[in-house]
Tab-separated table of C-alpha atoms in Angstrom:
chain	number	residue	atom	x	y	z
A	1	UNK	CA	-12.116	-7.598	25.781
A	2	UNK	CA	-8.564	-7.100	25.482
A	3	UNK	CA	-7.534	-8.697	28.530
A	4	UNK	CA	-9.607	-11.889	27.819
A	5	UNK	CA	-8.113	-11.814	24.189
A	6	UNK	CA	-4.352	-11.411	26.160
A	7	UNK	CA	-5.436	-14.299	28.617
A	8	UNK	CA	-6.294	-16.797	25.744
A	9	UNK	CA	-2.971	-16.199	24.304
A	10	UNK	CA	-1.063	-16.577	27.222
A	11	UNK	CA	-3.003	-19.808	28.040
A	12	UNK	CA	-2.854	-20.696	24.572
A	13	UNK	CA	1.585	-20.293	25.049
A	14	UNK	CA	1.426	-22.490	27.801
A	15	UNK	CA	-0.857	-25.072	25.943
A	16	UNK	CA	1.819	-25.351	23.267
A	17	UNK	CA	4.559	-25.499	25.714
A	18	UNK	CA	3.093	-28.392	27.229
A	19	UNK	CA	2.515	-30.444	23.858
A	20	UNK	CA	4.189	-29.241	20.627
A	21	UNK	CA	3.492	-31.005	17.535
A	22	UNK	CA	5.773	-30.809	14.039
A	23	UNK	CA	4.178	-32.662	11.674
A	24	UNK	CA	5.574	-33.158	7.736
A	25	UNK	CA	3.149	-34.315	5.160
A	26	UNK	CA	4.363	-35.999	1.900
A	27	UNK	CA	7.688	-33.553	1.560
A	28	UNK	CA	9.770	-34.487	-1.807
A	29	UNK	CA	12.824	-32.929	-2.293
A	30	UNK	CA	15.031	-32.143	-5.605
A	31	UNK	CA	18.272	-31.190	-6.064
A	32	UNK	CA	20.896	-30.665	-9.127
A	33	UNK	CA	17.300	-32.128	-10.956
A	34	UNK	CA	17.750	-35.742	-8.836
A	35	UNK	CA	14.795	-36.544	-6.939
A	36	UNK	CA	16.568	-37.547	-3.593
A	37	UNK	CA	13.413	-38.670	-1.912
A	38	UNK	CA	9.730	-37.870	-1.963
A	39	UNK	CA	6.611	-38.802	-0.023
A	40	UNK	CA	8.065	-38.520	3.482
A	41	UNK	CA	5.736	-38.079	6.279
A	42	UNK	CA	6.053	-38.213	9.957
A	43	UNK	CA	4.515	-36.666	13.195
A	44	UNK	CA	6.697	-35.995	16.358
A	45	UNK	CA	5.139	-34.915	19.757
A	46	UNK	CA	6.281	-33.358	22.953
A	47	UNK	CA	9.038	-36.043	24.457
A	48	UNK	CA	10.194	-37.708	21.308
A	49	UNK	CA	12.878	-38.106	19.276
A	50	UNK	CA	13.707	-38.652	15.715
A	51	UNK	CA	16.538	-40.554	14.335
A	52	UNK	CA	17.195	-40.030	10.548
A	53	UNK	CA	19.337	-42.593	8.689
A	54	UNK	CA	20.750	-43.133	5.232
A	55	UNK	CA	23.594	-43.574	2.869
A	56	UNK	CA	25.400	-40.370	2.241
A	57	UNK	CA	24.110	-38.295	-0.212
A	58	UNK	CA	20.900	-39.536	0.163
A	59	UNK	CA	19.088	-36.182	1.509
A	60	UNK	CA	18.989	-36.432	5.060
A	61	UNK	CA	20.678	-32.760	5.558
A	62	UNK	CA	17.976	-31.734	3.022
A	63	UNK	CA	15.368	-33.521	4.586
A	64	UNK	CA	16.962	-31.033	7.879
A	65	UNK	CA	17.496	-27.851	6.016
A	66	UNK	CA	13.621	-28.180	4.784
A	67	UNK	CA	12.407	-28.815	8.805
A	68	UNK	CA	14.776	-25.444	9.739
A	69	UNK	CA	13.116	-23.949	6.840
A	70	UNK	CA	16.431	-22.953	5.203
A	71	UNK	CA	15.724	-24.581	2.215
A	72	UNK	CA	11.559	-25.067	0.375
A	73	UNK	CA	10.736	-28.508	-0.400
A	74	UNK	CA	9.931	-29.196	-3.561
A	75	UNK	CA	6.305	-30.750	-2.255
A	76	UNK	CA	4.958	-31.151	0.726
A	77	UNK	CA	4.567	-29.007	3.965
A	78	UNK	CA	6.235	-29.188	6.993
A	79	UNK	CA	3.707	-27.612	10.235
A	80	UNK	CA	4.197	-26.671	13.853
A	81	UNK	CA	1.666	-26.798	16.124
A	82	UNK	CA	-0.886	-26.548	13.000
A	83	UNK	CA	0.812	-24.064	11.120
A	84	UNK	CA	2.939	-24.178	8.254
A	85	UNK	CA	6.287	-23.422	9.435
A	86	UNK	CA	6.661	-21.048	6.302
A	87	UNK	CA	3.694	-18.684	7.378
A	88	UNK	CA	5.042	-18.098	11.355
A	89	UNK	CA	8.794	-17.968	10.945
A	90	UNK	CA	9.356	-16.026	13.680
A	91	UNK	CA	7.513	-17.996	16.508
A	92	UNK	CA	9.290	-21.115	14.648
A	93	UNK	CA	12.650	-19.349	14.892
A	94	UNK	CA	11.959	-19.054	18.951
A	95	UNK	CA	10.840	-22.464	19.107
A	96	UNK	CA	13.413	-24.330	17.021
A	97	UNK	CA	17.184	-24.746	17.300
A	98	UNK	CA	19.286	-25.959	14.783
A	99	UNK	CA	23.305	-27.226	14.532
A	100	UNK	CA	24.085	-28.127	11.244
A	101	UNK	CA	26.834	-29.913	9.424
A	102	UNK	CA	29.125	-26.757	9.872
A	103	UNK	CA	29.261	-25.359	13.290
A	104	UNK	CA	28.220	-21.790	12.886
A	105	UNK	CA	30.519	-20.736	14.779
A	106	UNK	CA	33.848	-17.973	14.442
A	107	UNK	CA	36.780	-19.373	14.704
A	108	UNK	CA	38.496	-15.533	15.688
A	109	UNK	CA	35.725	-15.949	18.999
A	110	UNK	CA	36.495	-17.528	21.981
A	111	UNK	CA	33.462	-19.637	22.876
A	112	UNK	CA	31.783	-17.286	25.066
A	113	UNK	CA	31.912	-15.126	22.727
A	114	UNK	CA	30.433	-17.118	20.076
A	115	UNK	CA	27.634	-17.961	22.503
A	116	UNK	CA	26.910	-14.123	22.989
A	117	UNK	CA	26.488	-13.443	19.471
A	118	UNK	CA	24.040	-16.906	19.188
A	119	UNK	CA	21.951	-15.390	22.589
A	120	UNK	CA	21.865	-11.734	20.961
A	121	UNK	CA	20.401	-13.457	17.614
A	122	UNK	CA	17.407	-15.094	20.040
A	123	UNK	CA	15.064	-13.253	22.246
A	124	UNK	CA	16.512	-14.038	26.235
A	125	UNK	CA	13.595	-16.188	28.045
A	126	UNK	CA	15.355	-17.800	30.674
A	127	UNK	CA	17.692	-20.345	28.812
A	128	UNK	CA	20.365	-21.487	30.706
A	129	UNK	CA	23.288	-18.839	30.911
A	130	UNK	CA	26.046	-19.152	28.142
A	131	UNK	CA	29.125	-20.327	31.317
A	132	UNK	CA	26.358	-22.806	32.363
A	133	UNK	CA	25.492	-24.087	28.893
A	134	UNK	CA	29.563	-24.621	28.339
A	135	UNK	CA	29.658	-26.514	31.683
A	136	UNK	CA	27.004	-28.948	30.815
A	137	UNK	CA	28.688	-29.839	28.015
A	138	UNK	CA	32.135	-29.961	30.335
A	139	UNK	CA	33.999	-27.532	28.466
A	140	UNK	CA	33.631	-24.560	30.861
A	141	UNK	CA	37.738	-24.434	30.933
A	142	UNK	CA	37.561	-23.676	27.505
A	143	UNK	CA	35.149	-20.352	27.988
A	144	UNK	CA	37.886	-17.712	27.261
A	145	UNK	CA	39.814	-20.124	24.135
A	146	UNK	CA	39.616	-18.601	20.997
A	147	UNK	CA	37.539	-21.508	19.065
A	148	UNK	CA	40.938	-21.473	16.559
A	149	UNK	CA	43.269	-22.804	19.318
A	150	UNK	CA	40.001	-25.804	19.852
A	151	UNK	CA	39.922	-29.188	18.600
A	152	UNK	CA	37.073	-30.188	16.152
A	153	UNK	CA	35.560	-32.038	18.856
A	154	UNK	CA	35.485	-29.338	21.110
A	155	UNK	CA	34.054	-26.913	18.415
A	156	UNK	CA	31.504	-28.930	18.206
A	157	UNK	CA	30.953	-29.211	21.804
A	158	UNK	CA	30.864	-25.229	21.696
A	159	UNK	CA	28.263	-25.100	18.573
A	160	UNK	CA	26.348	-27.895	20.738
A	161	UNK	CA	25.904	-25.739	23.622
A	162	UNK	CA	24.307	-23.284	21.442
A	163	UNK	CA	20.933	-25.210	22.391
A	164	UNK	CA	21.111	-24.792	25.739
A	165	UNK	CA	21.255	-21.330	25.952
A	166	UNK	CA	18.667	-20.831	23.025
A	167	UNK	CA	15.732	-22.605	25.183
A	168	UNK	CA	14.277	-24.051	22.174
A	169	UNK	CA	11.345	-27.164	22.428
A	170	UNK	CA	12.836	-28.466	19.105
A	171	UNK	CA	16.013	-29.918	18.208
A	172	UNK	CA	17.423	-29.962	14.394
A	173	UNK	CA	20.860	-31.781	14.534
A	174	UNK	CA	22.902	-32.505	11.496
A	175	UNK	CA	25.472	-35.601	12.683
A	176	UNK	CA	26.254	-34.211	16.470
A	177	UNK	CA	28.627	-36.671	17.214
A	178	UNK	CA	30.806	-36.360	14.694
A	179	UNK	CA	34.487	-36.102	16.214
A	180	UNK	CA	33.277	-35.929	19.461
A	181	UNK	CA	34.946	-39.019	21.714
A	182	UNK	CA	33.118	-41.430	23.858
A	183	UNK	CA	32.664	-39.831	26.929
A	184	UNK	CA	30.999	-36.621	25.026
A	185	UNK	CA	29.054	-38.710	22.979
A	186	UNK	CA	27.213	-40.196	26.340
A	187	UNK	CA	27.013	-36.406	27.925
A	188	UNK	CA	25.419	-35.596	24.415
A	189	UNK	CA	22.821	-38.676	24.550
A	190	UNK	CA	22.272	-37.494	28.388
A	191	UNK	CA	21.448	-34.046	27.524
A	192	UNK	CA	19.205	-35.017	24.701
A	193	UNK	CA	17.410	-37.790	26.731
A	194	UNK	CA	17.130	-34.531	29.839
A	195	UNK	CA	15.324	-32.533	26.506
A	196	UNK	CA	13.205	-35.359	25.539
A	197	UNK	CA	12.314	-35.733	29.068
A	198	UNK	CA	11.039	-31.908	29.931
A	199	UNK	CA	8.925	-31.914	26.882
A	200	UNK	CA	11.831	-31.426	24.170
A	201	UNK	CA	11.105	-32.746	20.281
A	202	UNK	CA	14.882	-33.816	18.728
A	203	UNK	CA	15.067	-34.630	14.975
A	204	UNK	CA	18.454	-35.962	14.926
A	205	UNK	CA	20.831	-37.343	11.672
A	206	UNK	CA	23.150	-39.752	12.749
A	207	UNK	CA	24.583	-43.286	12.274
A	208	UNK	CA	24.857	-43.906	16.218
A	209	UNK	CA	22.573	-46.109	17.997
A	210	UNK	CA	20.347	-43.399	19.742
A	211	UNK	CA	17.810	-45.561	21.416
A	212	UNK	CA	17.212	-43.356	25.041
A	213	UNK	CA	15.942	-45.396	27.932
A	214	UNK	CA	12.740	-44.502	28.370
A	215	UNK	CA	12.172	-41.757	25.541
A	216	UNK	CA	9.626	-42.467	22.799
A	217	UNK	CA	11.970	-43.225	19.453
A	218	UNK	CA	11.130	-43.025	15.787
A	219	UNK	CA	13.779	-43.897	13.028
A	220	UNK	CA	13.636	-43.035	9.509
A	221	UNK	CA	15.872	-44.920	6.907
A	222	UNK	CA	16.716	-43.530	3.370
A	223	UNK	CA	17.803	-45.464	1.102
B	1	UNK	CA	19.235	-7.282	29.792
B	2	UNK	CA	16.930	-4.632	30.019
B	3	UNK	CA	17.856	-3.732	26.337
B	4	UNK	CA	15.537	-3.574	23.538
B	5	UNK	CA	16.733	-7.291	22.016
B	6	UNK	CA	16.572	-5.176	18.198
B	7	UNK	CA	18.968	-3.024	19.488
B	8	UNK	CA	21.114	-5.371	20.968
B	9	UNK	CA	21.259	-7.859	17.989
B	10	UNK	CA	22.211	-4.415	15.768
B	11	UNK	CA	24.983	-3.702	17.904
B	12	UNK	CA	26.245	-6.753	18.443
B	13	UNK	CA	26.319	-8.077	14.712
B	14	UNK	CA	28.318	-4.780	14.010
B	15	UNK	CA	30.243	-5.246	16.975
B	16	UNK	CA	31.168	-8.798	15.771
B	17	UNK	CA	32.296	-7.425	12.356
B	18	UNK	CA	34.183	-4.591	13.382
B	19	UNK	CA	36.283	-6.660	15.333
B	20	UNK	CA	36.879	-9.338	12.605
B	21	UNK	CA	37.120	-6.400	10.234
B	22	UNK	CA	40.176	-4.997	12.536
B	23	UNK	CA	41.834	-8.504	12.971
B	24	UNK	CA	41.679	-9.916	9.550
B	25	UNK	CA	43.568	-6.510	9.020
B	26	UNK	CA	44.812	-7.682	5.155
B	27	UNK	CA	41.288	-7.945	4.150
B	28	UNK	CA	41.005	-4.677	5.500
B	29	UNK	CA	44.502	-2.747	3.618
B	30	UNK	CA	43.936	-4.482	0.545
B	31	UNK	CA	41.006	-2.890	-0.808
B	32	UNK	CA	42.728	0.863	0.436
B	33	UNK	CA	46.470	-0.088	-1.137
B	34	UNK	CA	44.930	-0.956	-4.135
B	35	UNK	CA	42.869	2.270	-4.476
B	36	UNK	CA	46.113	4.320	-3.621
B	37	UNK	CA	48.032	2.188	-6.664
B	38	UNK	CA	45.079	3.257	-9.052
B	39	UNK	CA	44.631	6.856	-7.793
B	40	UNK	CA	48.713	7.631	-7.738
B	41	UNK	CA	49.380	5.543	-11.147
B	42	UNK	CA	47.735	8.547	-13.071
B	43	UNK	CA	50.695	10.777	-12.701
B	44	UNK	CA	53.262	8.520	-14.133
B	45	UNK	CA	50.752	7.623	-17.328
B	46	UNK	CA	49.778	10.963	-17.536
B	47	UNK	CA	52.560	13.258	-16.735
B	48	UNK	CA	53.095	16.168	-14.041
B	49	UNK	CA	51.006	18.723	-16.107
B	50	UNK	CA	48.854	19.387	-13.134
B	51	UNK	CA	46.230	20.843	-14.990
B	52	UNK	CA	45.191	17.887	-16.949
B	53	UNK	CA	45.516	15.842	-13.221
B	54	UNK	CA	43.309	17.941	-11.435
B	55	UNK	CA	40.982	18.129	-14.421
B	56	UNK	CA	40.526	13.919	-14.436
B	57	UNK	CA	41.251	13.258	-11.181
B	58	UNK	CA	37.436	13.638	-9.190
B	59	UNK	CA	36.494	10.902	-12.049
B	60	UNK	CA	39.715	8.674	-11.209
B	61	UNK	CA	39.079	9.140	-7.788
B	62	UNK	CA	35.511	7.727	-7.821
B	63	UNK	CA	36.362	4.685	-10.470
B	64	UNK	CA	38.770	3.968	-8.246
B	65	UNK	CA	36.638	3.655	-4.776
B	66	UNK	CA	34.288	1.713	-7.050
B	67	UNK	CA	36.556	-0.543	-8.050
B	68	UNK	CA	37.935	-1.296	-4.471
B	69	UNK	CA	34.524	-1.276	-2.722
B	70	UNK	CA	33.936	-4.086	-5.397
B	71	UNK	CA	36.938	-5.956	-4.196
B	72	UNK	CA	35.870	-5.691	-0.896
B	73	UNK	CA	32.510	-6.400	-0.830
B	74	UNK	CA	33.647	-10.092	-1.070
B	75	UNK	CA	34.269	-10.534	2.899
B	76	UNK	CA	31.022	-9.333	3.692
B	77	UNK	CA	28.500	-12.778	3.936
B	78	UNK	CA	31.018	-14.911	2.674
B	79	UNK	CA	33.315	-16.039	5.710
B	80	UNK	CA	29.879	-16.497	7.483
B	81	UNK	CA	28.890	-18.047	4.802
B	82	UNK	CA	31.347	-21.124	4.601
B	83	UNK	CA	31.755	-21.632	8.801
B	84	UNK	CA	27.298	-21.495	8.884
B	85	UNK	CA	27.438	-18.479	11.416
B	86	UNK	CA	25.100	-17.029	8.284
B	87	UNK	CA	22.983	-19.592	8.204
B	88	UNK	CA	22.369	-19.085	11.636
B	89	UNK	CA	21.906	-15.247	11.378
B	90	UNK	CA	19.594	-16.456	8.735
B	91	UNK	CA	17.193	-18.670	11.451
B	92	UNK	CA	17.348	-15.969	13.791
B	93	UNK	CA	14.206	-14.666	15.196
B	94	UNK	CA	14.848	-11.048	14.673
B	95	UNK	CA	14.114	-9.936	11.029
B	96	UNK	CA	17.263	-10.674	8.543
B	97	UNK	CA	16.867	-6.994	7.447
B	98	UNK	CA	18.042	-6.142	10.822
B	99	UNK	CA	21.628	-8.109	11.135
B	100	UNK	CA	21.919	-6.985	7.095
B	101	UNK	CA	21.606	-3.606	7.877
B	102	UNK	CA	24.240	-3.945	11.076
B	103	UNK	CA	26.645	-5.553	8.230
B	104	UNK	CA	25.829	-2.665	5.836
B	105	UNK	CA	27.191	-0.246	8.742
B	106	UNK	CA	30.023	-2.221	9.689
B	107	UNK	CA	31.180	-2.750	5.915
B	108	UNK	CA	30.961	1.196	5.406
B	109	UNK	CA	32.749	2.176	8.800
B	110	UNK	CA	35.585	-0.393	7.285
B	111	UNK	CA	35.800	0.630	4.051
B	112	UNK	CA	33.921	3.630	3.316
B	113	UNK	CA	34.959	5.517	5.987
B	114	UNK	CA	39.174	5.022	4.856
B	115	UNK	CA	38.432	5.639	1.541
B	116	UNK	CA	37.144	8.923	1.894
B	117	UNK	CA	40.025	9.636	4.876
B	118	UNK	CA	42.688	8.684	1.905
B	119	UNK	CA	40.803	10.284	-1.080
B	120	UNK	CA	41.164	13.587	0.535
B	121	UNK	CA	44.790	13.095	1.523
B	122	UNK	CA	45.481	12.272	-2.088
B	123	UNK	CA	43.305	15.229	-3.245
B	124	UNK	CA	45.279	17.779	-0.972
B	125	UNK	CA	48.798	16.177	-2.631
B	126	UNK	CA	47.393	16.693	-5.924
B	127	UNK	CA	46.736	20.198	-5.379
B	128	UNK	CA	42.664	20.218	-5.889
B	129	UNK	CA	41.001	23.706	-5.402
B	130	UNK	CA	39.750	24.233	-1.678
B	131	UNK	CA	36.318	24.376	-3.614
B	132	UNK	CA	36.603	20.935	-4.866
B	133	UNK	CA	38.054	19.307	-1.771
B	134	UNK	CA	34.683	20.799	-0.589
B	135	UNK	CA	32.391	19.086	-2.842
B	136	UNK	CA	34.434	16.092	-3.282
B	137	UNK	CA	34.018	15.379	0.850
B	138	UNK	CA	30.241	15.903	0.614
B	139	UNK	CA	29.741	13.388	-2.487
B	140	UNK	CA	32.548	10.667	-0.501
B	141	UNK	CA	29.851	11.390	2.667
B	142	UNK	CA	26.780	10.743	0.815
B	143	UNK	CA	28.185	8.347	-1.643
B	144	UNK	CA	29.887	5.875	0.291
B	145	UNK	CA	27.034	4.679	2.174
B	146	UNK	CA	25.456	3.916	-1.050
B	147	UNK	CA	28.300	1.364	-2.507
B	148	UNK	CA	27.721	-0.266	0.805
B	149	UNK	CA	24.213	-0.771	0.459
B	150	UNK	CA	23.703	-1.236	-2.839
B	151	UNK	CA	26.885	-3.993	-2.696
B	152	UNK	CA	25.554	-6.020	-0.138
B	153	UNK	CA	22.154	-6.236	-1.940
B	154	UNK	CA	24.071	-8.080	-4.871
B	155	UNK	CA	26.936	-9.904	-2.751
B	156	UNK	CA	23.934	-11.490	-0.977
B	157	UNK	CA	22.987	-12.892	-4.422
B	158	UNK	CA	26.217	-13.883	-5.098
B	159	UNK	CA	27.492	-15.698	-2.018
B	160	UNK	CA	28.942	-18.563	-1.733
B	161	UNK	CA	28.528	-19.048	-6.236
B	162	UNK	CA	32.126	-20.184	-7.479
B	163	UNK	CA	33.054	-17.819	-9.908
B	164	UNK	CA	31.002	-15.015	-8.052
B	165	UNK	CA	33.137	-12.258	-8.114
B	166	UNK	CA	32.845	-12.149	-12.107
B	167	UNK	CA	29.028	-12.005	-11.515
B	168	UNK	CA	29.050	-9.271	-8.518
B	169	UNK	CA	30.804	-6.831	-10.629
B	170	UNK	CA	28.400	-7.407	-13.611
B	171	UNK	CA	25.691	-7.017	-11.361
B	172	UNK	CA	26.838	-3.832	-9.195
B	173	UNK	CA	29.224	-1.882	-11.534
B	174	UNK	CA	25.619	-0.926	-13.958
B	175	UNK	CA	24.404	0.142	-10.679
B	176	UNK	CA	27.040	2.654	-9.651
B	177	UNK	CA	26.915	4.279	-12.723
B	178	UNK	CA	24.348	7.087	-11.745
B	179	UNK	CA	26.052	7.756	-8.153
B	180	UNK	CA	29.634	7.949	-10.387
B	181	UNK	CA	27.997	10.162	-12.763
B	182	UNK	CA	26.500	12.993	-10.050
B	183	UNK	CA	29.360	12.773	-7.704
B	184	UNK	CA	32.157	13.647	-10.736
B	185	UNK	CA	29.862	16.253	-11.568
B	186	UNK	CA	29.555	18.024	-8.987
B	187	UNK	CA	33.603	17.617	-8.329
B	188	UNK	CA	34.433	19.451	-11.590
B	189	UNK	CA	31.184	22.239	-11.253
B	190	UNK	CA	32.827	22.679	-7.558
B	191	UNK	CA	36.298	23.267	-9.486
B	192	UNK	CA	34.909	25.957	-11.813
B	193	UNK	CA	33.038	27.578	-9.261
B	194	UNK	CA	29.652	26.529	-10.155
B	195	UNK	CA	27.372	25.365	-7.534
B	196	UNK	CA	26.677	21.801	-7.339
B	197	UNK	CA	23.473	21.061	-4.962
B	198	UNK	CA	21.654	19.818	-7.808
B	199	UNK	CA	24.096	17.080	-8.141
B	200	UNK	CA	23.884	16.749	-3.918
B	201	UNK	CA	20.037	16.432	-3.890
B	202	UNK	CA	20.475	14.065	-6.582
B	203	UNK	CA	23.182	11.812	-4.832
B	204	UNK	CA	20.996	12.250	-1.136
B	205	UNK	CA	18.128	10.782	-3.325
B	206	UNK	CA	19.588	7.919	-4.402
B	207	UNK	CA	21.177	7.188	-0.708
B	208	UNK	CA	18.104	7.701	1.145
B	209	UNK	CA	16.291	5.119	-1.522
B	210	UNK	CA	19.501	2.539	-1.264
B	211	UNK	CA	18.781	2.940	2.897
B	212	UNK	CA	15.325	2.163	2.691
B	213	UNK	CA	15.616	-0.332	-0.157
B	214	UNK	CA	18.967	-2.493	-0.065
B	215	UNK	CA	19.031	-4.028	3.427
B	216	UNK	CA	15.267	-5.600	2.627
B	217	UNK	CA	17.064	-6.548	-0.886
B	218	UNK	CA	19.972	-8.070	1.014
B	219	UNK	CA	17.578	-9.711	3.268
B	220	UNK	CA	15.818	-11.463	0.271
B	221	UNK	CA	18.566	-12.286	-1.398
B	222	UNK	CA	19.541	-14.092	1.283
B	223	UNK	CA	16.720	-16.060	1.330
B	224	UNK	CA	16.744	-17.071	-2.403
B	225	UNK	CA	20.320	-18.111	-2.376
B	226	UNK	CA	19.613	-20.660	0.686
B	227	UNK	CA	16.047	-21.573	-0.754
């Protein structure tokens, strides 16, 4: 009985593996009591990715900070996989990265470092290790820099690598190319097209064209 | 990795703050130099009578470790806070009350710890009874711990407000009151030559409910302030 109960599960896992769903349902949010945007629904599957778009100050770190499930939304619910993100937190947590608008990262650490305390904060299932995560993101030289002697672009090159290692199916990113130079911008747009590609949802904030080749796009304006 | 993944978050959220704890060394001395500039200020305001000092001094002692563990309860979520490593900690999969509790420890074995390491250097220079020393040491022990705990609870409701540190001592200060009340107590029975385990039980009591209590409180209070 038990067995058959632990073999649903486990087939169940690899089910959801193969085809996550996040779907948000009429979220409103409210802040400093200013409505800053209600009514916004969306599904994302396996494979696709999310642009959110907007003037500043319109919500769209709000709209992330609700997804993470940092912040409640006024209305609305946001769901994984059929389940309101606010009633599994901790399967969410495994499933879900997120690299917001500061880069949660010390600046005393050198970036290994920092990438030790981020792996310690996840349970270890095989994400890539924290030297390879820095060398997909071409920083590997960097590993043993304190993240003080770093330029901003490089921090956040270091607080982007933080997703590879985590082995997360869903991406939250809060502007990930700010300060970061041409060349990283493409290795970004690479390694999130290589996500979207294996399976990977992205929900990303920016003002750069994202369109992938051949990765199923959504875009959300605010206005 | 063959670690239990609880463990290892524990010890390496404490490891993390020991280290900033030790490198960020002014954060560190501040709290202590100020405590010493209370404690040894007494003496000049007071004068040399010795009798008087060693009369007052368990109760200027223990205002005076309040006071600083206040002051240095402020480092605690709040660097974390503004560079998002807490908001992080926060979406970690591992329960909150686990990495709170890890910054409960390391807050103690950086502030607690020195405080009771320099109270009983200044209680030896002020000439306190052997009995005393005794009972002061065992109320430091049990007491610390609890200005830890109990802080954290409230700095977690507090972080990141401007204006906070007004707020944090209203909160805490009420809250220290019983642990100030035992532990001078006992101090000044010890110094008559009464016994003073009533006063211990009472102090252990209120530690072991801060332990189980305050790091779900800090966890919570987390929570609300980034809800």
């Amino acid at each position: 009985m038990d067995l058959a109960a632990s073999e649903t599960n486990i087939f169940m896992n690899k089910e959801s593996r193969v085809n996550n769903l996040l779907v948000v349902r009429s979220l409103s949010c409210v802040r400093n009591e200013q409505l800053l945007f209600e009514e916004i629904s969306f599904k994302l599957s396996s494979g696709e990715v999310l642009q959110i778009e907007g003037a500043n100050g319109s919500g769209k770190t709000s709209l992330l900070r609700i997804l993470c499930g940092l912040a409640l939304p006024e209305e609305g619910k946001v769901s994984w996989n059929n389940q309101d993100i606010q009633n599994i937190r901790s399967q969410y947590a495994q499933d879900m990265h997120y690299v917001g608008h500061t880069n949660g990262i010390k600046a005393e650490l050198t970036s290994v470092e920092n990438l030790v305390v981020a792996q310690s904060l996840t349970i270890p299932r095989g994400g890539c290790s924290c030297e390879d995560a820095l060398a997909q993101l071409e920083i590997e030289e960097l590993a043993d820099v304190p993240v003080r002697k770093l330029s901003s672009g490089q921090r956040r090159r270091v607080a982007l690598s933080r997703l590879l290692i985590s082995e997360a199916r869903l991406w939250l990113m809060d502007e990930p190319f700010t300060s970061l130079d041409d060349s990283s911008r493409l290795l970004v747009k690479k390694i999130i097209e290589t996500h979207a590609k294996t399976g990977g949802l992205a929900v990303i904030v920016t003002h750069d064209p994202l369109e992938l080749p051949g990765v199923p796009f959504k875009k959300i304006t605010f206005n | 990795m063959h670690t239990n993944p609880l463990y290892n978050v524990f010890t390496t959220i404490l490891k993390r703050d020991l280290f900033f704890g030790i490198r960020r060394s002014g954060e560190l001395v501040n709290p202590l130099i100020f405590f010493l500039i209370v404690v040894t200020m007494f003496p000049f305001a007071l004068g040399t009578e010795s009798a008087l000092l060693r009369d007052i001094y368990p109760g200027v002692i223990w205002v005076a470790a309040l006071l600083s563990v206040t002051m240095s309860l402020d480092r605690m979520f709040n660097s974390d806070y503004e560079d998002g490593t807490l908001e992080q900690m926060l979406l970690s999969q591992h329960p909150t009350t686990f990495i709170a509790m890890a910054k409960i420890v390391a807050h103690w074995l950086l502030t607690g710890v020195p405080l009771i390491v320099a109270s009983m250097f200044l209680g030896l220079i002020f000439g306190l009874s052997y009995e005393s020393l005794q009972a002061m040491l065992v109320t430091l022990l049990l007491g610390t711990p609890v200005l830890s705990l109990v802080g954290s609870a409230a700095m977690a409701l507090t972080v990141g407000l401007r204006g906070g540190g007004m707020l944090l001592s209203l909160i805490i200060l009420p809250l220290y009151i019983p642990l100030l009340i035992f532990s001078v107590a006992a101090v000044s029975n010890a110094s008559q030559g009464l016994g003073f385990a009533g006063e211990i039980y009472f102090i252990s009591a209120i530690l072991v409910l801060s332990i189980t209590l305050a790091p779900f409180a800090t966890a919570l209070s987390l929570r609300i302030r980034f809800g």
